[in-house]
Each structure stands twice: as structure tokens, then as C-alpha cells.
Amino acid sequence: MLLALIVVVTHVSRFNLGHAAVYSFFSLSGYWVCSMWHAKYAACRQPYVTFLISRFWRLGPVFVICSVAGWLIAVPNDAPVIGPVASLAEAFSSVFILGYASLPIQPNVPAWSLDIEMQFYLVAPLIAICAVYGWRVTIIASLSLSIAACLATPSGLVLRYLIFFSAGAAAFAAQWHPSRSLALRSGALVSAALLALAICPYRDILLGGAHPGPLFRFNEYLNIAVTVAILPWTIYTTQQRSPALDRMLGDLSYIVYLVHWPVLHFVDVASGSMATRLTHIAVAVAAIAVLGWLIWKLVDVPSNRLRSRWVAARGGQSKHAYVSDAVTPFPVGAVLQAPAPRRVEGEL
């Protein structure tokens, strides 16, 4: 939820760490997908097909709702005219997510990362199996692919971001359990560095907005550095047991991430005086909270319950929406002791 709120803040202010939050999402995804593959999906009938259907089922219902809301609210009246082929691509990606990051019109802009996530699911079992052979193999292979992709492929492909997913996968493979003190130190270090940056002459690296300064071109490098520096805290969170409230917030983080964009456009938080904007932001935050909870209660919870039962019926070890407390079995003869956290499956 903290990461999702950082994205929201990025979209209502000059503070620009949205990509760092998304890259941390990717690292968490790499960790949890590897964990779930070995603990659950590898034991299913047709594990790869079951995994893909389950992951789309987990993301799809909320995505479609927020995608429709984006089309109704966030797409401006002067949107460019597109041909029939592009229109079909828009319709397909607005439902099935894949290709969204490359669309000429993106009615829900934050959803670009969901496209990258879905692309990752296509190769995630290979990453999970690769993780069995050690974190070094995982990192070296993904780093090589990422460097090659940055030189030769567009930004809408998962290869450019594979290193972030693989960082989480490598943490799982190495069974890296950062200590509480290391996690807190990494968080404190990043917070202090960002505070110092915000008040120093180089603050344009951090602050974007409608009229960014010349140093803002280095913002992406800052986001990557923050993602790396905060990784001990990110992985530390995977080791904690979660009460029901925490699991609910985990579910809501995905909904907040998607629903906030159409809400911000509907309320219009970018026009008027500072007082007007702050008032509109307060209204928008309240609307995001209410809508997020309603979507979670009426759509996400029932859908996720049905999905979990379907996976269990196909041989998945867990009959609930959460990773089981069992030891994680590896199909190639190696067995690692899983930290057995109680977290929401599919958390982004």
C-alpha cells in the first residue's frame, strides 16, 4: 500500500518516485511468483496453463473495471483518431492487459506496468526453475537480457525490466532474509537521502511536474538507485506474518493503483489555485478509498475466492488465497526451507 500511495503522490505533486515504487513492485512479484510456483503451481495439472489462467484471473476483473472507467473519464475528447487495427489492439489490451504499454491511447496510464507484469508471467516459470540453480545464475542471465533489451527493444517489453523481477527471484533462490536492522537502515538511508535531495540545489532530479527542470532527465537513474537501495527493506517485508488487515491492504494496493487515475481525472486535481487543488485532492483520496473498498469487497474478494478453489481443484497445494505454511518443494531434487509468510497471492 505504501508503494501504491507513492504512485498516487507522484500523480498529484512534483514529487516523482513512481517508477521506484513500480520497480519495487516488480521485485516483490519476482519473489512471490517463484514462491507460489514451487509451493503450488508446479504440483498442478498442466502447471503452466494453470499458472497463466490463475494470474490473469487474479488481475483481470479489477483491471477491466478500471480500464472501462479510464475510457469513460480519463480519455480526452481530442484523443487521436486511430485505425481499425489500432482499435482492435486497444480493445484487446483493455481486457487482456498484454500490449497495454504500447497502445497509442492509454486510458489508465499506470496500467502500463500491468502489461509488463503479464509479460513476466509468460516467462516466470522459467525464472522460477532457473532460481533452483542459484541466485547468481538468475541475476547474470537476467542482467544480460536486460542490457541487450535496453539497447535493442522498445520500453514496452518485459526484458527491459527483467532485472527487477530477477532481483526478487534471486532473493527467493538464495533464501535471503534481511535482518530488521538492515531493513530499517536501508529505509532510513533512502529517506534521509531523498530529504537532503529535496532541499538542495539539485532537487530538480526529484521534482517533476508540468514544468520539470533541466536536471529532471536524471530522474530515472534516481528511481533505479532508490529501488536498489531499498531492496533489503522490500525483501524484509516478505518475511513478516500478516494479520487480516494487512492482507486486506495488500489486496487494496492493487485496486488503489488502478482506480486512482480515473478518479484524479474526474475530480480534476490539476486546475485552480493551490487551495482548490488541495481540496480536490482530499476529495479524490476519499473517493479512491471508498471505491477501492467497494471493488475489493464486491468484486475482488469473491473472484479471488473462486480462483483459489479452481487452482486447488487442479492440484494446487493451497486451498486458500494465501501461500501455505509448508516447506517449498523444488522439483529438481533440491528443497529449500520457505519462510512461509502469510501474504496475499498476486500482490503487486
Short mmCIF file of C-alpha atoms in Angstrom, two decimals, residues 2 15 17 184-198 206 226 229-230:
data_model
loop_
_atom_site.label_atom_id
_atom_site.label_comp_id
_atom_site.label_asym_id
_atom_site.label_seq_id
_atom_site.Cartn_x
_atom_site.Cartn_y
_atom_site.Cartn_z
CA LEU A 2 2.89 2.35 0.74
CA PHE A 15 7.44 14.50 -6.15
CA LEU A 17 9.35 8.41 -7.32
CA LEU A 184 15.41 -0.21 8.80
CA ARG A 185 18.84 1.15 7.93
CA SER A 186 18.12 0.90 4.21
CA GLY A 187 14.80 2.68 4.67
CA ALA A 188 16.35 5.38 6.84
CA LEU A 189 19.23 5.89 4.43
CA VAL A 190 16.93 6.32 1.44
CA SER A 191 14.59 8.63 3.36
CA ALA A 192 17.47 10.83 4.55
CA ALA A 193 19.00 10.97 1.07
CA LEU A 194 15.66 11.96 -0.51
CA LEU A 195 15.07 14.62 2.14
CA ALA A 196 18.53 16.07 1.54
CA LEU A 197 17.95 15.99 -2.21
CA ALA A 198 14.60 17.76 -1.86
CA LEU A 206 13.48 14.51 -7.78
CA VAL A 226 16.27 4.10 -4.82
CA ALA A 229 18.99 0.85 -2.05
CA ILE A 230 15.59 -0.04 -0.60
#
